[in-house]
Amino acid sequence: MNAELLELTRLLHNMIRFGTIAEVANGRARVLLSPKLTTTWLRWAALRAGDARSWWAPSVGEQVVLLSPGGDLTAGVIVPAIYSNAFPAPSDNHALHTTHYPDGAVVQYDYQAHTLGATLPDGTGVTVAPGKVTSNAEDTECTGNLLVQKNLIVNQNLTVNGMSALNAGMNVQAGDGGGPAAIVQGVIQATMDMIAAGISLVKHPHGGVKKGDDDSGAPK
């Protein structure tokens, strides 16, 4: 086989190669193609790379495809990714779209079960800012603590099974249909005073009593 045919065969062989990620840095990666061959720093294919851009770097050891136009490995583009023995498929459910992260977080949607779930490790923070988050769900349940730094607006019913701490006061208005603004089944305890229709529970006077050691009757 002459040299030209050998070179052509080499170039054809290099057009599509399988390998694993050897290094990742500065938006590029190197691919290990064989124990003795590692590519130079190459770009990888992204889901979007225009006015909308996505970023998800491949990880070391991840199996990929290397496409090299003309068989030139220095001009290759990395196409992630292929399941391998080191990183097997996380599920065999065809109705499940899921992403498993190295810290144990799992985000998934099952279109047959109609369930969207996110399992996050302890200490994970979720931030949505700025703007507004709207939930049109029939019921929203919070099983842990809920901290509201500003205003809480609830257009339907709010049920709190645990202790509520309102650090900046509370303003309760009766509904359009009338009736009491608040119903308390139990004891109300105030450390200072309670005022109803401008009358102080602590300081209002009682008529029909004499000054002295006698106590007045119950408020009327």
mmCIF file of C-alpha atoms in Angstrom:
data_model
loop_
_atom_site.group_PDB
_atom_site.id
_atom_site.type_symbol
_atom_site.label_atom_id
_atom_site.label_comp_id
_atom_site.label_asym_id
_atom_site.label_seq_id
_atom_site.Cartn_x
_atom_site.Cartn_y
_atom_site.Cartn_z
ATOM 1 C CA MET A 1 0.000 0.000 0.000
ATOM 2 C CA ASN A 2 1.523 3.308 -1.108
ATOM 3 C CA ALA A 3 1.916 6.361 1.124
ATOM 4 C CA GLU A 4 -0.960 8.293 -0.451
ATOM 5 C CA LEU A 5 -3.398 5.440 0.130
ATOM 6 C CA LEU A 6 -2.183 5.083 3.713
ATOM 7 C CA GLU A 7 -2.714 8.784 4.322
ATOM 8 C CA LEU A 8 -6.200 8.651 2.787
ATOM 9 C CA THR A 9 -7.090 5.686 4.963
ATOM 10 C CA ARG A 10 -5.832 7.529 8.060
ATOM 11 C CA LEU A 11 -7.887 10.608 7.240
ATOM 12 C CA LEU A 12 -11.033 8.556 6.629
ATOM 13 C CA HIS A 13 -10.487 6.744 9.925
ATOM 14 C CA ASN A 14 -10.145 10.038 11.800
ATOM 15 C CA MET A 15 -13.334 11.603 10.451
ATOM 16 C CA ILE A 16 -15.471 9.855 13.092
ATOM 17 C CA ARG A 17 -13.766 8.670 16.265
ATOM 18 C CA PHE A 18 -14.982 7.559 19.685
ATOM 19 C CA GLY A 19 -13.157 8.589 22.822
ATOM 20 C CA THR A 20 -13.438 9.854 26.382
ATOM 21 C CA ILE A 21 -12.925 13.313 27.818
ATOM 22 C CA ALA A 22 -9.407 13.663 29.185
ATOM 23 C CA GLU A 23 -9.390 17.322 30.312
ATOM 24 C CA VAL A 24 -11.797 20.271 30.424
ATOM 25 C CA ALA A 25 -10.795 23.940 30.726
ATOM 26 C CA ASN A 26 -11.853 27.361 29.432
ATOM 27 C CA GLY A 27 -14.742 26.103 27.329
ATOM 28 C CA ARG A 28 -12.688 23.442 25.536
ATOM 29 C CA ALA A 29 -11.760 19.815 26.121
ATOM 30 C CA ARG A 30 -9.229 17.215 25.094
ATOM 31 C CA VAL A 31 -10.333 13.745 23.996
ATOM 32 C CA LEU A 32 -8.486 10.531 24.731
ATOM 33 C CA LEU A 33 -8.756 8.454 21.547
ATOM 34 C CA SER A 34 -6.273 5.721 22.484
ATOM 35 C CA PRO A 35 -3.735 5.136 25.253
ATOM 36 C CA LYS A 36 -1.156 6.977 23.133
ATOM 37 C CA LEU A 37 -3.319 9.599 21.424
ATOM 38 C CA THR A 38 -4.979 12.617 23.042
ATOM 39 C CA THR A 39 -6.310 15.449 20.926
ATOM 40 C CA THR A 40 -5.485 19.112 21.278
ATOM 41 C CA TRP A 41 -8.005 21.466 22.914
ATOM 42 C CA LEU A 42 -11.274 21.280 20.989
ATOM 43 C CA ARG A 43 -14.757 22.782 21.151
ATOM 44 C CA TRP A 44 -17.819 20.700 21.952
ATOM 45 C CA ALA A 45 -21.262 20.957 20.360
ATOM 46 C CA ALA A 46 -23.813 22.875 22.451
ATOM 47 C CA LEU A 47 -27.605 22.853 22.373
ATOM 48 C CA ARG A 48 -27.660 26.583 21.565
ATOM 49 C CA ALA A 49 -24.795 28.985 20.876
ATOM 50 C CA GLY A 50 -26.350 32.140 19.401
ATOM 51 C CA ASP A 51 -28.547 34.857 20.883
ATOM 52 C CA ALA A 52 -29.652 32.124 23.299
ATOM 53 C CA ARG A 53 -26.747 30.147 24.738
ATOM 54 C CA SER A 54 -26.585 26.984 26.805
ATOM 55 C CA TRP A 55 -23.655 25.762 28.875
ATOM 56 C CA TRP A 56 -23.029 22.270 30.116
ATOM 57 C CA ALA A 57 -19.427 21.156 30.163
ATOM 58 C CA PRO A 58 -18.635 17.473 29.644
ATOM 59 C CA SER A 59 -16.970 15.639 32.504
ATOM 60 C CA VAL A 60 -13.684 13.751 32.585
ATOM 61 C CA GLY A 61 -14.242 10.132 31.576
ATOM 62 C CA GLU A 62 -17.449 10.891 29.639
ATOM 63 C CA GLN A 63 -17.642 9.000 26.349
ATOM 64 C CA VAL A 64 -18.102 11.217 23.281
ATOM 65 C CA VAL A 65 -17.972 11.237 19.482
ATOM 66 C CA LEU A 66 -15.297 13.286 17.733
ATOM 67 C CA LEU A 67 -16.213 14.610 14.283
ATOM 68 C CA SER A 68 -13.188 15.797 12.303
ATOM 69 C CA PRO A 69 -13.853 17.388 8.877
ATOM 70 C CA GLY A 70 -11.430 15.975 6.336
ATOM 71 C CA GLY A 71 -9.968 13.720 9.019
ATOM 72 C CA ASP A 72 -8.050 16.600 10.624
ATOM 73 C CA LEU A 73 -8.169 15.906 14.382
ATOM 74 C CA THR A 74 -7.013 19.438 15.187
ATOM 75 C CA ALA A 75 -10.245 20.790 13.637
ATOM 76 C CA GLY A 76 -12.516 18.276 15.322
ATOM 77 C CA VAL A 77 -15.730 19.019 17.199
ATOM 78 C CA ILE A 78 -16.749 17.009 20.271
ATOM 79 C CA VAL A 79 -20.315 15.678 20.301
ATOM 80 C CA PRO A 80 -21.477 14.545 23.766
ATOM 81 C CA ALA A 81 -22.397 11.963 24.879
ATOM 82 C CA ILE A 82 -22.629 8.159 24.933
ATOM 83 C CA TYR A 83 -23.523 5.970 27.924
ATOM 84 C CA SER A 84 -20.695 3.749 29.065
ATOM 85 C CA ASN A 85 -19.857 1.231 31.781
ATOM 86 C CA ALA A 86 -18.348 4.053 33.820
ATOM 87 C CA PHE A 87 -21.451 6.239 33.379
ATOM 88 C CA PRO A 88 -24.467 4.015 32.588
ATOM 89 C CA ALA A 89 -27.960 5.254 31.756
ATOM 90 C CA PRO A 90 -29.750 6.489 34.915
ATOM 91 C CA SER A 91 -33.087 4.943 33.886
ATOM 92 C CA ASP A 92 -34.739 2.594 31.415
ATOM 93 C CA ASN A 93 -38.132 4.333 31.541
ATOM 94 C CA HIS A 94 -38.850 5.699 28.050
ATOM 95 C CA ALA A 95 -41.427 8.152 29.458
ATOM 96 C CA LEU A 96 -38.943 9.736 31.838
ATOM 97 C CA HIS A 97 -36.809 12.797 31.119
ATOM 98 C CA THR A 98 -34.270 13.015 33.921
ATOM 99 C CA THR A 99 -30.982 14.622 34.823
ATOM 100 C CA HIS A 100 -28.775 13.285 37.615
ATOM 101 C CA TYR A 101 -26.083 15.573 39.008
ATOM 102 C CA PRO A 102 -22.814 14.580 40.715
ATOM 103 C CA ASP A 103 -23.954 15.945 44.117
ATOM 104 C CA GLY A 104 -27.015 13.679 44.150
ATOM 105 C CA ALA A 105 -29.582 16.167 42.814
ATOM 106 C CA VAL A 106 -32.184 14.712 40.430
ATOM 107 C CA VAL A 107 -34.572 16.696 38.215
ATOM 108 C CA GLN A 108 -37.085 14.721 36.188
ATOM 109 C CA TYR A 109 -40.438 14.676 34.416
ATOM 110 C CA ASP A 110 -42.497 11.549 33.741
ATOM 111 C CA TYR A 111 -45.028 12.316 30.996
ATOM 112 C CA GLN A 112 -46.969 9.111 31.621
ATOM 113 C CA ALA A 113 -47.286 9.665 35.376
ATOM 114 C CA HIS A 114 -47.652 13.448 34.848
ATOM 115 C CA THR A 115 -45.175 14.167 37.640
ATOM 116 C CA LEU A 116 -42.416 16.777 37.733
ATOM 117 C CA GLY A 117 -39.924 16.323 40.542
ATOM 118 C CA ALA A 118 -36.690 17.762 41.860
ATOM 119 C CA THR A 119 -34.748 15.993 44.599
ATOM 120 C CA LEU A 120 -32.052 18.274 45.996
ATOM 121 C CA PRO A 121 -29.303 17.528 48.548
ATOM 122 C CA ASP A 122 -29.221 19.226 51.948
ATOM 123 C CA GLY A 123 -28.038 22.811 51.809
ATOM 124 C CA THR A 124 -29.242 23.422 48.255
ATOM 125 C CA GLY A 125 -30.576 26.920 47.554
ATOM 126 C CA VAL A 126 -33.205 27.790 44.937
ATOM 127 C CA THR A 127 -33.343 31.425 43.778
ATOM 128 C CA VAL A 128 -35.845 33.064 41.412
ATOM 129 C CA ALA A 129 -35.205 36.769 40.819
ATOM 130 C CA PRO A 130 -36.459 39.227 39.889
ATOM 131 C CA GLY A 131 -40.121 39.238 38.834
ATOM 132 C CA LYS A 132 -43.066 37.118 39.887
ATOM 133 C CA VAL A 133 -43.705 33.399 40.311
ATOM 134 C CA THR A 134 -47.291 32.291 39.656
ATOM 135 C CA SER A 135 -48.657 28.908 40.698
ATOM 136 C CA ASN A 136 -52.056 27.965 39.287
ATOM 137 C CA ALA A 137 -52.062 24.623 41.063
ATOM 138 C CA GLU A 138 -55.241 23.679 42.901
ATOM 139 C CA ASP A 139 -53.205 22.947 46.032
ATOM 140 C CA THR A 140 -49.659 23.949 46.984
ATOM 141 C CA GLU A 141 -48.134 22.221 50.012
ATOM 142 C CA CYS A 142 -45.041 23.304 51.923
ATOM 143 C CA THR A 143 -43.823 20.622 54.328
ATOM 144 C CA GLY A 144 -40.939 22.675 55.737
ATOM 145 C CA ASN A 145 -40.547 26.201 57.035
ATOM 146 C CA LEU A 146 -41.769 29.124 54.903
ATOM 147 C CA LEU A 147 -40.039 32.490 55.271
ATOM 148 C CA VAL A 148 -41.655 35.524 53.603
ATOM 149 C CA GLN A 149 -39.460 38.633 53.623
ATOM 150 C CA LYS A 150 -42.067 41.011 52.192
ATOM 151 C CA ASN A 151 -45.745 40.605 51.302
ATOM 152 C CA LEU A 152 -47.653 37.334 51.089
ATOM 153 C CA ILE A 153 -50.714 37.486 48.838
ATOM 154 C CA VAL A 154 -53.043 34.483 48.854
ATOM 155 C CA ASN A 155 -56.166 34.653 46.681
ATOM 156 C CA GLN A 156 -57.715 31.458 48.010
ATOM 157 C CA ASN A 157 -57.324 29.622 51.333
ATOM 158 C CA LEU A 158 -54.159 29.530 53.435
ATOM 159 C CA THR A 159 -53.778 26.676 55.932
ATOM 160 C CA VAL A 160 -50.853 26.676 58.372
ATOM 161 C CA ASN A 161 -50.498 23.590 60.560
ATOM 162 C CA GLY A 162 -47.436 24.864 62.400
ATOM 163 C CA MET A 163 -46.654 28.007 64.370
ATOM 164 C CA SER A 164 -46.885 31.313 62.461
ATOM 165 C CA ALA A 165 -44.568 34.176 63.414
ATOM 166 C CA LEU A 166 -45.614 37.564 61.997
ATOM 167 C CA ASN A 167 -42.762 39.953 62.806
ATOM 168 C CA ALA A 168 -44.154 43.085 61.152
ATOM 169 C CA GLY A 169 -47.823 43.041 62.161
ATOM 170 C CA MET A 170 -50.951 41.703 60.511
ATOM 171 C CA ASN A 171 -53.791 43.409 58.636
ATOM 172 C CA VAL A 172 -56.966 41.304 58.311
ATOM 173 C CA GLN A 173 -59.988 42.449 56.336
ATOM 174 C CA ALA A 174 -63.394 40.810 56.116
ATOM 175 C CA GLY A 175 -64.463 39.347 52.796
ATOM 176 C CA ASP A 176 -66.907 40.957 50.397
ATOM 177 C CA GLY A 177 -69.698 38.792 51.780
ATOM 178 C CA GLY A 178 -69.344 40.298 55.247
ATOM 179 C CA GLY A 179 -68.973 38.302 58.442
ATOM 180 C CA PRO A 180 -66.079 38.320 60.873
ATOM 181 C CA ALA A 181 -62.610 39.170 59.627
ATOM 182 C CA ALA A 182 -61.032 36.552 61.891
ATOM 183 C CA ILE A 183 -62.309 33.588 63.887
ATOM 184 C CA VAL A 184 -60.092 32.237 66.663
ATOM 185 C CA GLN A 185 -60.922 28.917 68.255
ATOM 186 C CA GLY A 186 -58.975 29.199 71.467
ATOM 187 C CA VAL A 187 -57.296 31.812 73.612
ATOM 188 C CA ILE A 188 -55.802 35.064 72.295
ATOM 189 C CA GLN A 189 -52.854 36.235 74.387
ATOM 190 C CA ALA A 190 -51.513 39.788 74.048
ATOM 191 C CA THR A 191 -48.495 41.087 75.948
ATOM 192 C CA MET A 192 -49.633 44.738 75.711
ATOM 193 C CA ASP A 193 -53.256 45.533 74.853
ATOM 194 C CA MET A 194 -56.192 44.752 72.569
ATOM 195 C CA ILE A 195 -58.360 47.524 71.089
ATOM 196 C CA ALA A 196 -61.848 46.935 69.669
ATOM 197 C CA ALA A 197 -63.812 49.812 68.081
ATOM 198 C CA GLY A 198 -61.423 52.273 69.727
ATOM 199 C CA ILE A 199 -61.888 50.789 73.211
ATOM 200 C CA SER A 200 -58.808 49.494 75.039
ATOM 201 C CA LEU A 201 -59.207 46.128 76.705
ATOM 202 C CA VAL A 202 -56.640 47.093 79.342
ATOM 203 C CA LYS A 203 -57.375 50.776 79.935
ATOM 204 C CA HIS A 204 -61.118 51.209 79.370
ATOM 205 C CA PRO A 205 -63.082 52.311 82.495
ATOM 206 C CA HIS A 206 -66.070 50.532 84.052
ATOM 207 C CA GLY A 207 -69.063 52.381 85.392
ATOM 208 C CA GLY A 208 -71.151 51.429 88.430
ATOM 209 C CA VAL A 209 -68.226 50.598 90.723
ATOM 210 C CA LYS A 210 -66.759 52.311 93.780
ATOM 211 C CA LYS A 211 -63.082 53.032 94.189
ATOM 212 C CA GLY A 212 -61.412 50.751 96.671
ATOM 213 C CA ASP A 213 -60.309 47.162 96.851
ATOM 214 C CA ASP A 214 -63.353 45.731 95.056
ATOM 215 C CA ASP A 215 -63.006 44.306 91.573
ATOM 216 C CA SER A 216 -65.377 45.296 88.786
ATOM 217 C CA GLY A 217 -67.491 42.829 86.947
ATOM 218 C CA ALA A 218 -66.620 41.400 83.553
ATOM 219 C CA PRO A 219 -66.462 43.831 80.631
ATOM 220 C CA LYS A 220 -69.852 44.434 78.959
#
